PDB file of C-alpha atoms in Angstrom:
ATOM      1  CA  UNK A   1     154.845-112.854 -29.296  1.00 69.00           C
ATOM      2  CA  UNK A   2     158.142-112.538 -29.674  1.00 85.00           C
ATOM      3  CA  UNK A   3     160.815-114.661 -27.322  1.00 81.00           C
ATOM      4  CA  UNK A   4     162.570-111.177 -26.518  1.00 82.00           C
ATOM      5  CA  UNK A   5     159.078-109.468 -25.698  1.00 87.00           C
ATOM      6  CA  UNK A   6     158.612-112.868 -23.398  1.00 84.00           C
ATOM      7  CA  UNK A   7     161.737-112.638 -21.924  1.00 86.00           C
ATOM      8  CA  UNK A   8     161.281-108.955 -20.593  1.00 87.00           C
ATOM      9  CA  UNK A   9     157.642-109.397 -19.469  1.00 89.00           C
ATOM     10  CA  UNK A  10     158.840-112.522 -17.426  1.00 88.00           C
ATOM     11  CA  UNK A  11     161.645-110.588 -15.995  1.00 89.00           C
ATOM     12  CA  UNK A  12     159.667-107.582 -15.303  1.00 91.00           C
ATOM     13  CA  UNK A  13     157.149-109.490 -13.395  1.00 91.00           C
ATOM     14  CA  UNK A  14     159.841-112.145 -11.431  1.00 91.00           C
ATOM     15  CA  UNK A  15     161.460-108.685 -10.225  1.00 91.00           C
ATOM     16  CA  UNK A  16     157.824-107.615  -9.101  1.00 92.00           C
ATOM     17  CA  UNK A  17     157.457-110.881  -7.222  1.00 92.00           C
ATOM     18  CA  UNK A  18     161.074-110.955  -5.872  1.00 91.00           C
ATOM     19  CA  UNK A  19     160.263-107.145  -4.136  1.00 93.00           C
ATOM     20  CA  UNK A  20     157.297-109.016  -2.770  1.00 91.00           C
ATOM     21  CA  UNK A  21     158.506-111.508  -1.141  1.00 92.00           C
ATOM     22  CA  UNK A  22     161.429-109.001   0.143  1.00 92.00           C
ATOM     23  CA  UNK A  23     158.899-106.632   1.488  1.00 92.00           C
ATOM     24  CA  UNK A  24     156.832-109.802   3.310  1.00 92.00           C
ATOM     25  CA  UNK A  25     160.122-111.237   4.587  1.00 91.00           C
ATOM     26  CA  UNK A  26     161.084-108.166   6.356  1.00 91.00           C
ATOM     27  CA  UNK A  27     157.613-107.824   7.892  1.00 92.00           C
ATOM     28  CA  UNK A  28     157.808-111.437   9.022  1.00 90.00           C
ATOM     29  CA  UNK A  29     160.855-110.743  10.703  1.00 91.00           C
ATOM     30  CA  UNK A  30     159.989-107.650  12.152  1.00 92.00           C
ATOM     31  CA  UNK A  31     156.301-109.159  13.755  1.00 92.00           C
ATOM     32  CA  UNK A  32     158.177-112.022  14.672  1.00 89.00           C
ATOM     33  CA  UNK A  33     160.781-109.739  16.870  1.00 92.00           C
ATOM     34  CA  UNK A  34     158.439-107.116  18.110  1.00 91.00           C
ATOM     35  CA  UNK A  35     154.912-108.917  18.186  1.00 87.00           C
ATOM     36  CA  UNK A  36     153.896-105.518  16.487  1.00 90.00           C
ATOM     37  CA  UNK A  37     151.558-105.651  12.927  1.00 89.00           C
ATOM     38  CA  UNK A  38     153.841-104.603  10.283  1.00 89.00           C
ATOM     39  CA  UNK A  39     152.316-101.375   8.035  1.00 88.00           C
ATOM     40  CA  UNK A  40     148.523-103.414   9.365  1.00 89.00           C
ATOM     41  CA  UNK A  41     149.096-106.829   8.853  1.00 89.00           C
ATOM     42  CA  UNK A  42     149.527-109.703  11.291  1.00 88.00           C
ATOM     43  CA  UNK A  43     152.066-112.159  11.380  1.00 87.00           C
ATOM     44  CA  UNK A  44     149.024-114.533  10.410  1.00 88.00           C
ATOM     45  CA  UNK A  45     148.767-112.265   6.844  1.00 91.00           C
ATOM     46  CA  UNK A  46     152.178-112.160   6.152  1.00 90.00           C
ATOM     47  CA  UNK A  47     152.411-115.622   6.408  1.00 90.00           C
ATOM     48  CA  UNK A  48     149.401-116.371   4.037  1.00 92.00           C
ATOM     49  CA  UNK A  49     150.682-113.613   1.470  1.00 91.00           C
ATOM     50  CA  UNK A  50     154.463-115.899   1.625  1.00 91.00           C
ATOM     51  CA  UNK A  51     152.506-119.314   0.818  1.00 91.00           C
ATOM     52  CA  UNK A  52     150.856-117.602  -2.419  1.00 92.00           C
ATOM     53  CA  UNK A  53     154.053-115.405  -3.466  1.00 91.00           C
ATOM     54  CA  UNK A  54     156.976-118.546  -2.592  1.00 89.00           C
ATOM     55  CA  UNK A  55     155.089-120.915  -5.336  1.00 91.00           C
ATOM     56  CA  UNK A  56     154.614-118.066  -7.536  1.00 92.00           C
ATOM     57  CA  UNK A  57     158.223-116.971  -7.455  1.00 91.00           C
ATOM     58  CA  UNK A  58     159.194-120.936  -8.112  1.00 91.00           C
ATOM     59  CA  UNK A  59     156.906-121.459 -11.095  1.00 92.00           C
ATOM     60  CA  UNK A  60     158.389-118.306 -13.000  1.00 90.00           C
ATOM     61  CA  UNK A  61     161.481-119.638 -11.993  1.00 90.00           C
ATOM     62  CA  UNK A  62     160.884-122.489 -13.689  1.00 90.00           C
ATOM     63  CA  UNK A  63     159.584-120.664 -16.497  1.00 89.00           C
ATOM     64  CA  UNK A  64     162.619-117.898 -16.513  1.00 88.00           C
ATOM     65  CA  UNK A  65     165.327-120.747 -17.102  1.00 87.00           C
ATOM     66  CA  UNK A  66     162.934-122.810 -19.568  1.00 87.00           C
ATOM     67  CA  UNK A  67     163.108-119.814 -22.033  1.00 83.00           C
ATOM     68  CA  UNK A  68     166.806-119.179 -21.328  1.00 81.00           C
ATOM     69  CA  UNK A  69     167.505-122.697 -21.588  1.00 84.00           C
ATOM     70  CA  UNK A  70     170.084-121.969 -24.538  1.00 78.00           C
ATOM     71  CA  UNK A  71     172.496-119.530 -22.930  1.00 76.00           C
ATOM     72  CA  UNK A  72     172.888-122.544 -20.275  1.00 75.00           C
ATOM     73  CA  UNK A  73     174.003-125.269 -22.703  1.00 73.00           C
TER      74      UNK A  73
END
């Protein structure tokens, strides 16, 4: 594959992630004011959906600068 095909998918699917854990965060906040489910889900749900999204986001992270590693040095 090539690295610019890489890059894009990677980017493509960090910005995916990163609207995730946006869209969790405000519905944590929001359950967390109110005590109201936000769009169904419990404060419980949220929270389980931010453990599996917050590692995610940091492993393609750590991916994301590994393959840009050049325009750093």
């Amino acid at each position: 594959m090539n690295i610019v095909k890489a890059r894009a998918i990677l980017s493509t699917v960090l910005l995916v992630v990163f609207i995730g854990v946006l869209f969790v965060t405000v519905g944590v906040l929001y359950t967390t004011k109110t005590g109201h489910p936000f769009l169904g889900m419990d404060k419980n749900q949220l929270f389980n959906i931010r453990n599996v999204l917050g590692p995610l986001m940091n492993a393609l992270i750590i991916v994301h600068l590994g393959l840009n590693w050049g325009m750093y040095k």
